[in-house]
Coordinates of C-alpha atoms in Angstrom, one line a residue:
M26 CA -34.1 -63.2 109.1
K27 CA -36.9 -65.3 107.6
K28 CA -39.4 -63.3 105.7
I29 CA -42.9 -63.4 107.1
D30 CA -45.6 -64.5 104.6
F31 CA -48.6 -62.5 105.7
I32 CA -50.8 -63.6 102.9
G33 CA -50.1 -67.3 102.9
G34 CA -48.9 -67.9 106.5
N35 CA -50.7 -68.7 109.8
T36 CA -52.6 -65.5 110.9
R37 CA -51.9 -65.9 114.6
H38 CA -48.2 -66.7 114.1
C39 CA -47.6 -63.9 111.6
L40 CA -49.4 -61.3 113.8
L41 CA -47.5 -62.3 116.9
A42 CA -44.2 -62.4 115.1
M43 CA -44.7 -58.8 114.2
A44 CA -46.5 -57.5 117.2
L45 CA -44.4 -58.9 120.1
P46 CA -41.1 -57.2 118.9
M47 CA -43.1 -54.0 118.3
V48 CA -44.5 -54.0 121.8
A49 CA -41.0 -54.7 123.2
A50 CA -39.7 -51.8 121.1
M51 CA -42.4 -49.5 122.4
F52 CA -41.6 -50.3 126.1
L53 CA -37.9 -49.8 125.4
N54 CA -38.8 -46.4 123.9
M55 CA -40.6 -45.7 127.2
M56 CA -37.5 -46.5 129.1
Y57 CA -35.4 -44.5 126.7
N58 CA -37.5 -41.4 127.3
L59 CA -37.3 -41.9 131.1
V60 CA -33.5 -42.1 131.2
D61 CA -32.9 -38.3 130.7
S62 CA -35.6 -37.5 133.3
L63 CA -34.1 -39.9 135.9
W64 CA -30.5 -38.8 135.5
I65 CA -31.2 -35.0 135.2
G66 CA -33.6 -35.0 138.2
N67 CA -31.3 -37.0 140.4
L68 CA -28.0 -35.4 139.4
L69 CA -28.9 -31.8 138.6
G70 CA -31.9 -31.0 140.7
E71 CA -35.3 -29.3 140.4
T72 CA -34.4 -26.4 138.1
A73 CA -32.7 -28.6 135.5
Y74 CA -35.7 -31.0 135.6
A75 CA -38.0 -28.0 135.1
A76 CA -36.0 -27.0 132.0
L77 CA -36.3 -30.5 130.6
T78 CA -40.0 -30.3 131.2
N79 CA -40.2 -27.0 129.3
S80 CA -38.4 -28.8 126.4
T81 CA -40.6 -31.8 126.4
P82 CA -43.6 -30.5 124.3
I83 CA -41.3 -29.6 121.4
I84 CA -39.6 -33.0 121.6
L85 CA -42.9 -34.8 121.7
I86 CA -44.2 -32.9 118.6
L87 CA -40.9 -33.6 116.7
T88 CA -41.1 -37.3 117.6
S89 CA -44.8 -37.4 116.6
V90 CA -44.1 -35.8 113.3
A91 CA -41.3 -38.3 112.6
M92 CA -43.4 -41.4 113.6
G93 CA -46.5 -40.1 111.7
A94 CA -44.7 -39.2 108.5
T95 CA -42.8 -42.4 108.3
N96 CA -45.9 -44.5 109.1
G97 CA -47.4 -42.8 106.0
V98 CA -44.5 -44.2 104.0
S99 CA -45.2 -47.6 105.4
I100 CA -48.8 -47.5 104.1
L101 CA -47.8 -47.1 100.5
L102 CA -44.7 -49.4 100.8
S103 CA -46.6 -52.3 102.4
Q104 CA -49.2 -52.3 99.6
A105 CA -46.4 -52.3 97.0
I106 CA -44.7 -55.2 98.7
G107 CA -48.0 -57.1 99.0
S108 CA -48.6 -56.7 95.3
K109 CA -45.1 -58.0 94.6
N110 CA -44.3 -55.0 92.5
E111 CA -40.5 -54.7 92.9
K112 CA -40.2 -51.7 90.6
R113 CA -42.8 -49.8 92.5
T114 CA -41.2 -50.8 95.8
E115 CA -37.8 -49.5 94.7
S116 CA -39.3 -46.2 93.5
L117 CA -41.1 -45.6 96.8
I118 CA -38.0 -46.3 98.8
A119 CA -35.8 -44.0 96.8
T120 CA -38.3 -41.2 96.7
S121 CA -39.3 -41.4 100.3
F122 CA -35.7 -41.5 101.5
C123 CA -34.9 -38.3 99.5
V124 CA -38.0 -36.6 100.9
A125 CA -37.1 -37.7 104.4
V126 CA -33.6 -36.2 104.2
V127 CA -34.8 -32.9 102.7
F128 CA -37.7 -32.6 105.2
S129 CA -35.8 -33.4 108.3
V130 CA -32.9 -31.0 107.4
G131 CA -35.5 -28.3 106.6
V132 CA -37.2 -28.7 110.0
T133 CA -33.8 -28.5 111.7
V134 CA -32.9 -25.2 110.0
I135 CA -36.3 -23.7 110.7
L136 CA -36.4 -24.7 114.3
E137 CA -32.8 -23.5 115.0
I138 CA -33.9 -20.1 113.7
L139 CA -37.3 -19.9 115.4
L140 CA -36.4 -21.7 118.7
P141 CA -36.2 -18.4 120.8
T142 CA -39.7 -17.4 119.5
I143 CA -41.2 -20.8 120.2
L144 CA -39.9 -20.9 123.8
N145 CA -41.3 -17.4 124.4
V146 CA -44.7 -18.4 122.9
L147 CA -44.7 -21.4 125.3
N148 CA -44.2 -19.0 128.2
T149 CA -40.9 -20.6 129.3
P150 CA -39.9 -19.1 132.7
A151 CA -36.7 -16.9 132.8
E152 CA -35.1 -19.3 135.3
T153 CA -35.2 -22.2 132.8
Y154 CA -35.1 -20.4 129.5
D155 CA -31.3 -20.6 128.8
M156 CA -31.1 -24.2 129.8
A157 CA -34.2 -25.2 127.7
Y158 CA -32.8 -23.3 124.7
S159 CA -29.4 -24.9 124.9
Y160 CA -30.8 -28.4 125.4
L161 CA -33.2 -28.0 122.4
S162 CA -30.7 -26.4 120.1
I163 CA -28.5 -29.5 120.6
Y164 CA -31.4 -31.9 120.3
V165 CA -32.6 -30.3 117.1
L166 CA -29.2 -30.7 115.5
G167 CA -29.6 -34.4 115.8
Y168 CA -33.1 -34.5 114.3
L169 CA -31.9 -35.9 111.0
A170 CA -30.6 -39.0 112.8
I171 CA -33.8 -39.3 114.8
Y172 CA -36.0 -38.9 111.7
L173 CA -34.0 -41.4 109.6
Y174 CA -34.1 -43.9 112.4
C175 CA -37.9 -43.7 112.4
Y176 CA -37.9 -43.9 108.6
F177 CA -35.8 -47.1 108.3
A178 CA -37.8 -48.7 111.1
A179 CA -40.9 -48.0 109.1
V180 CA -39.3 -49.5 106.0
L181 CA -38.2 -52.6 107.9
R182 CA -41.8 -53.0 109.3
S183 CA -43.1 -52.8 105.7
F184 CA -41.0 -55.8 104.8
G185 CA -42.3 -57.7 107.9
N186 CA -39.2 -57.1 110.1
S187 CA -40.1 -55.6 113.4
M188 CA -37.5 -57.5 115.5
F189 CA -34.6 -55.3 114.5
Q190 CA -36.5 -52.2 115.7
A191 CA -36.7 -53.8 119.2
I192 CA -33.0 -54.7 119.1
A193 CA -32.0 -51.2 117.9
M194 CA -34.2 -49.6 120.6
L195 CA -32.6 -51.8 123.3
A196 CA -29.1 -50.8 122.2
T197 CA -30.1 -47.1 122.1
T198 CA -31.7 -47.2 125.5
L199 CA -28.6 -48.9 127.1
L200 CA -26.2 -46.6 125.3
N201 CA -28.2 -43.5 126.4
A202 CA -28.3 -44.8 130.0
I203 CA -24.5 -45.2 130.0
L204 CA -23.6 -42.0 128.3
D205 CA -26.1 -39.7 130.2
P206 CA -24.4 -39.7 133.6
V207 CA -20.9 -39.5 132.0
F208 CA -21.7 -36.5 129.8
I209 CA -23.8 -34.8 132.6
H210 CA -20.8 -35.2 135.0
F211 CA -18.3 -33.6 132.6
I212 CA -20.5 -31.1 130.7
G213 CA -23.6 -30.6 132.8
F214 CA -27.2 -30.2 131.6
N215 CA -26.3 -30.0 128.0
G216 CA -24.5 -33.3 128.3
A217 CA -27.8 -35.1 128.5
A218 CA -28.8 -33.7 125.1
I219 CA -25.4 -34.6 123.6
A220 CA -25.7 -38.2 124.9
T221 CA -29.2 -38.5 123.4
V222 CA -28.2 -37.3 120.0
L223 CA -25.0 -39.4 120.0
S224 CA -26.9 -42.6 121.0
E225 CA -29.4 -41.9 118.2
G226 CA -26.6 -41.4 115.7
I227 CA -24.9 -44.6 116.7
C228 CA -28.1 -46.5 116.5
L229 CA -28.8 -45.2 113.0
V230 CA -25.3 -46.3 111.8
F231 CA -26.0 -49.7 113.4
M232 CA -29.3 -49.9 111.5
L233 CA -27.7 -48.9 108.2
V234 CA -24.9 -51.5 108.6
Y235 CA -27.5 -54.2 109.3
I236 CA -29.6 -53.3 106.2
K237 CA -26.6 -53.3 104.0
K238 CA -25.3 -56.6 105.3
K239 CA -28.6 -58.4 105.1
K240 CA -29.4 -56.8 101.7
L241 CA -33.1 -56.5 102.7
F242 CA -34.0 -54.2 99.9
A243 CA -32.4 -52.4 96.9
F244 CA -31.8 -48.7 97.1
K245 CA -31.3 -46.9 93.8
L246 CA -31.4 -43.1 93.5
S247 CA -32.1 -43.6 89.8
S248 CA -35.6 -45.0 90.9
F249 CA -36.6 -41.6 92.3
D250 CA -40.0 -40.6 90.9
K251 CA -41.2 -37.1 91.7
A252 CA -44.7 -38.2 91.0
D253 CA -44.6 -40.2 94.2
I254 CA -43.9 -37.1 96.3
W255 CA -47.5 -36.0 96.4
L256 CA -48.8 -39.5 97.2
L257 CA -46.3 -39.6 100.1
I258 CA -47.6 -36.3 101.4
Q259 CA -51.2 -37.4 101.1
K260 CA -50.5 -40.4 103.3
A261 CA -48.0 -38.7 105.7
V262 CA -50.0 -35.6 106.6
P263 CA -53.0 -37.6 108.1
S264 CA -50.6 -39.9 109.9
V265 CA -48.7 -36.9 111.4
V266 CA -52.0 -35.4 112.6
Q267 CA -53.0 -38.7 114.1
Q268 CA -49.7 -38.8 116.1
S269 CA -49.8 -35.2 117.2
I270 CA -53.4 -34.8 118.3
P271 CA -52.9 -36.8 121.6
A272 CA -50.1 -34.4 122.6
I273 CA -52.4 -31.4 122.0
S274 CA -55.2 -33.0 124.0
T275 CA -52.8 -33.8 126.9
T276 CA -51.6 -30.1 126.9
F277 CA -55.3 -29.0 127.0
L278 CA -56.3 -31.3 129.9
T279 CA -53.1 -30.3 131.8
A280 CA -54.3 -26.7 131.6
L281 CA -57.7 -27.6 133.0
V282 CA -56.2 -29.7 135.8
S283 CA -53.9 -26.8 136.6
T284 CA -56.8 -24.7 137.8
Y285 CA -57.4 -27.1 140.7
S286 CA -54.1 -27.5 142.7
I287 CA -50.4 -28.4 142.5
T288 CA -51.4 -31.8 143.8
A289 CA -53.8 -32.3 141.0
I290 CA -51.1 -31.3 138.4
A291 CA -48.6 -33.7 139.9
A292 CA -51.2 -36.5 140.0
Y293 CA -52.2 -36.0 136.3
G294 CA -48.5 -36.1 135.4
V295 CA -48.2 -39.5 137.2
T296 CA -51.2 -40.8 135.3
G297 CA -49.6 -39.9 132.1
K298 CA -46.5 -41.9 133.0
L299 CA -48.5 -45.0 134.0
E300 CA -50.8 -44.8 131.0
I301 CA -47.8 -45.6 128.8
I302 CA -48.1 -49.1 130.1
V303 CA -51.6 -49.5 128.6
F304 CA -51.2 -47.2 125.6
Y305 CA -48.1 -48.6 124.0
P306 CA -49.4 -52.1 123.2
A307 CA -52.4 -50.5 121.4
M308 CA -50.1 -48.2 119.5
A309 CA -47.9 -51.2 118.5
L310 CA -51.0 -53.0 117.2
N311 CA -52.0 -49.9 115.2
M312 CA -48.6 -49.8 113.4
V313 CA -48.4 -53.6 112.9
L314 CA -51.9 -53.8 111.4
T315 CA -51.1 -50.9 109.1
T316 CA -48.2 -53.0 107.7
I317 CA -49.9 -56.4 107.6
I318 CA -53.2 -55.2 106.2
G319 CA -51.4 -53.0 103.7
Q320 CA -49.7 -56.1 102.3
C321 CA -52.9 -58.0 102.3
I322 CA -54.7 -55.2 100.4
G323 CA -51.7 -55.0 98.0
G324 CA -52.3 -58.7 97.3
N325 CA -56.0 -58.2 97.0
R326 CA -56.7 -60.4 100.0
Y327 CA -59.4 -58.6 102.0
D328 CA -60.4 -61.9 103.6
R329 CA -56.9 -62.1 105.2
A330 CA -57.1 -58.5 106.2
R331 CA -60.3 -59.2 108.2
D332 CA -58.7 -62.3 109.8
Y333 CA -55.8 -60.2 111.0
L334 CA -58.1 -57.5 112.4
K335 CA -60.1 -60.2 114.3
C336 CA -56.9 -61.7 115.6
G337 CA -55.5 -58.3 116.6
L338 CA -58.7 -57.5 118.5
K339 CA -58.7 -60.9 120.3
Y340 CA -55.1 -60.8 121.5
G341 CA -54.9 -57.1 122.0
C342 CA -58.0 -56.9 124.2
G343 CA -56.9 -60.0 126.1
L344 CA -53.5 -58.4 126.9
L345 CA -55.1 -55.1 127.8
V346 CA -57.5 -56.7 130.2
I347 CA -54.5 -58.1 132.1
L348 CA -52.5 -54.8 132.0
S349 CA -55.6 -52.7 132.9
V350 CA -56.3 -54.8 136.0
L351 CA -52.7 -54.6 137.1
V352 CA -52.5 -50.8 136.6
V353 CA -55.9 -50.1 138.3
S354 CA -55.1 -52.4 141.2
F355 CA -51.6 -51.1 141.9
S356 CA -51.9 -47.5 140.6
R357 CA -51.6 -46.0 144.2
Q358 CA -48.5 -47.9 144.9
L359 CA -47.0 -47.2 141.5
S360 CA -47.7 -43.5 142.0
G361 CA -45.1 -43.5 144.8
L362 CA -42.3 -44.2 142.3
F363 CA -42.8 -40.7 141.0
V364 CA -44.2 -38.6 143.8
R365 CA -44.4 -39.7 147.5
S366 CA -47.7 -38.2 148.5
D367 CA -50.9 -39.8 149.8
E368 CA -53.0 -37.1 148.2
V369 CA -51.5 -37.7 144.8
A370 CA -51.8 -41.4 145.1
E371 CA -55.5 -41.0 145.9
I372 CA -56.2 -38.9 142.8
V373 CA -54.2 -41.3 140.7
G374 CA -56.1 -44.3 142.1
T375 CA -59.5 -42.7 141.4
Y376 CA -58.5 -41.7 137.9
F377 CA -57.7 -45.3 136.9
L378 CA -60.8 -46.6 138.6
I379 CA -62.9 -44.3 136.4
V380 CA -60.9 -44.6 133.1
G381 CA -59.7 -48.2 133.5
I382 CA -62.2 -49.9 131.1
G383 CA -61.3 -47.2 128.5
Y384 CA -57.9 -48.8 127.8
I385 CA -59.5 -51.9 126.4
L386 CA -61.7 -49.8 124.2
N387 CA -58.7 -47.8 123.2
T388 CA -57.2 -51.0 121.9
V389 CA -60.3 -51.6 119.8
T390 CA -60.0 -48.1 118.4
N391 CA -56.3 -48.5 117.5
C392 CA -56.9 -51.9 115.8
Y393 CA -59.5 -50.3 113.5
L394 CA -57.4 -47.2 112.9
G395 CA -54.4 -49.4 111.9
S396 CA -56.8 -51.3 109.6
L397 CA -57.9 -48.1 108.0
N398 CA -54.3 -47.0 107.5
G399 CA -53.5 -50.4 105.9
L400 CA -56.5 -50.0 103.6
G401 CA -54.9 -46.7 102.4
K402 CA -57.4 -44.5 104.2
P403 CA -55.3 -42.6 106.7
S404 CA -57.5 -39.5 106.3
K405 CA -60.4 -41.5 107.8
S406 CA -58.2 -42.4 110.8
M407 CA -57.2 -38.7 111.1
F408 CA -60.8 -37.5 111.1
L409 CA -61.6 -40.2 113.7
M410 CA -58.8 -38.9 115.9
I411 CA -60.0 -35.4 115.5
F412 CA -63.5 -36.6 116.5
Y413 CA -62.1 -38.6 119.4
Y414 CA -60.0 -35.8 121.0
I415 CA -61.0 -32.4 119.6
I416 CA -64.8 -32.8 119.2
V417 CA -65.6 -35.1 122.1
R418 CA -62.9 -35.2 124.8
M419 CA -61.7 -31.6 125.0
P420 CA -65.1 -29.8 124.9
L421 CA -66.7 -32.2 127.3
A422 CA -63.8 -32.0 129.8
Y423 CA -63.9 -28.1 129.5
L424 CA -67.7 -28.1 130.0
L425 CA -67.5 -30.3 133.1
S426 CA -64.6 -28.3 134.5
Y427 CA -66.4 -25.0 133.7
L428 CA -69.4 -26.2 135.7
N429 CA -67.0 -26.9 138.6
L430 CA -68.0 -30.5 138.9
G431 CA -64.6 -31.6 140.2
L432 CA -61.6 -33.6 138.9
N433 CA -63.6 -36.8 138.7
R434 CA -65.9 -35.3 136.0
I435 CA -62.8 -34.5 133.9
W436 CA -61.8 -38.1 134.2
F437 CA -65.3 -39.1 133.2
A438 CA -64.9 -37.1 130.0
V439 CA -61.8 -39.1 129.2
L440 CA -63.8 -42.4 129.6
V441 CA -66.7 -41.1 127.4
S442 CA -64.2 -40.2 124.6
H443 CA -62.8 -43.8 124.7
V444 CA -66.3 -45.3 124.4
V445 CA -67.4 -43.0 121.6
A446 CA -64.1 -43.4 119.7
S447 CA -64.2 -47.2 119.8
I448 CA -67.8 -47.3 118.4
A449 CA -67.0 -44.8 115.7
A450 CA -63.8 -46.5 114.7
A451 CA -65.4 -50.0 114.6
L452 CA -68.3 -48.8 112.5
T453 CA -66.0 -47.0 110.0
G454 CA -63.4 -49.8 109.8
T455 CA -66.1 -52.4 109.2
V456 CA -67.7 -50.4 106.4
Y457 CA -64.5 -49.9 104.5
L458 CA -63.4 -53.5 104.9
K459 CA -66.8 -54.7 103.6
K460 CA -66.6 -52.3 100.6
G461 CA -63.1 -53.6 99.7
W462 CA -64.1 -57.3 100.1
K463 CA -67.2 -56.9 98.0
G464 CA -65.0 -55.6 95.2
T465 CA -63.0 -58.8 95.0
K466 CA -63.9 -61.9 93.0
E467 CA -64.7 -63.9 96.1
G468 CA -66.9 -61.2 97.5
N469 CA -68.8 -60.7 94.2
L470 CA -69.3 -64.5 93.9
L471 CA -70.7 -64.8 97.5
S472 CA -72.9 -61.8 97.0
S473 CA -74.4 -63.3 93.8
E474 CA -75.2 -66.6 95.7
M475 CA -77.0 -64.9 98.5

């Protein structure tokens, strides 16, 4: 695969070459996550589906940790690649791989021991406890494969290769869709977990063979440098927090909505499924800009970094205008794919009418967050996410719910948080880009002429 020249190439072409495969991979990931739900719900019934639902929060957190930590690796690696420092690149790959293996194995052991306690803390019903425990115990055993898949996907992104992630995700989704009904038929509920772990394992092997065949980068354990461990932790922790906070916010809002009615809970669940359509492109841009701007900063080209940010905002917001209009316009009809209820459809439709414009603003937020990550400032992105969800959205939603102003006021809190987040992210991102640019020769020269 031809290497993308982010520093010397055409901005639009380079951005789209990275972003389009990433968006495709994100949507395939959405389909992958829906496969278990569809097969278990249709083949095993309500109790099994409830057990899967009880397992979902833990799975989401584990996935968020893997994506966040490996995105932290991508920040450092992209900058090393952009500066054309091969020795530094080899050192980061060797060190981060060893850390990834040790960390994922450690998480597996700890979770296998603490799983009963965690399920009890989450108030798992007795009717679904055994099924949820067995499903998760199998899933956790495969966490090494899941984590390493995310790790190698992040490494490939750092080198400007996002196409293979889309191909690998397509293969995994198809494999899981085929294996699920077979394993469920012969083994039952646990068969779905086995199929998921097996498909992830096969995908990881597929990825390793591809990397070795293409010789995309050198891997030498002798390049391991323990001094890099702390740097990796510094970049990974803020990224993990960034990925995890939305799940915490969703859990909190679900608890608030639960005080209204079963219909409201069902409707909020449907909005979460449909929001993936408008959230994933923004998430993809976040990750792509992290890599691209990281390489630009490594090459000391802040001017290129600003060009990519502008291009990402232009195309990202344009796409989200189209997707938002479609989701808002057809949200009631789409709701019927999940729950056939006029009451649910009405709540879903109202939700998207109120929050709809927020998805475009969320794209703005993610573009600037990705830029801050690429600049090597993931802690700034982390604090913005905390501000966005923990300081603005959750307290405002709780206050409006406490005042008993109705569901629509909770939806209004979601919109307000999108508005505030986009403003805060734009201001912060602009300040740090200007600071970096003024530190370059070009920036100093222009400043002296003004």
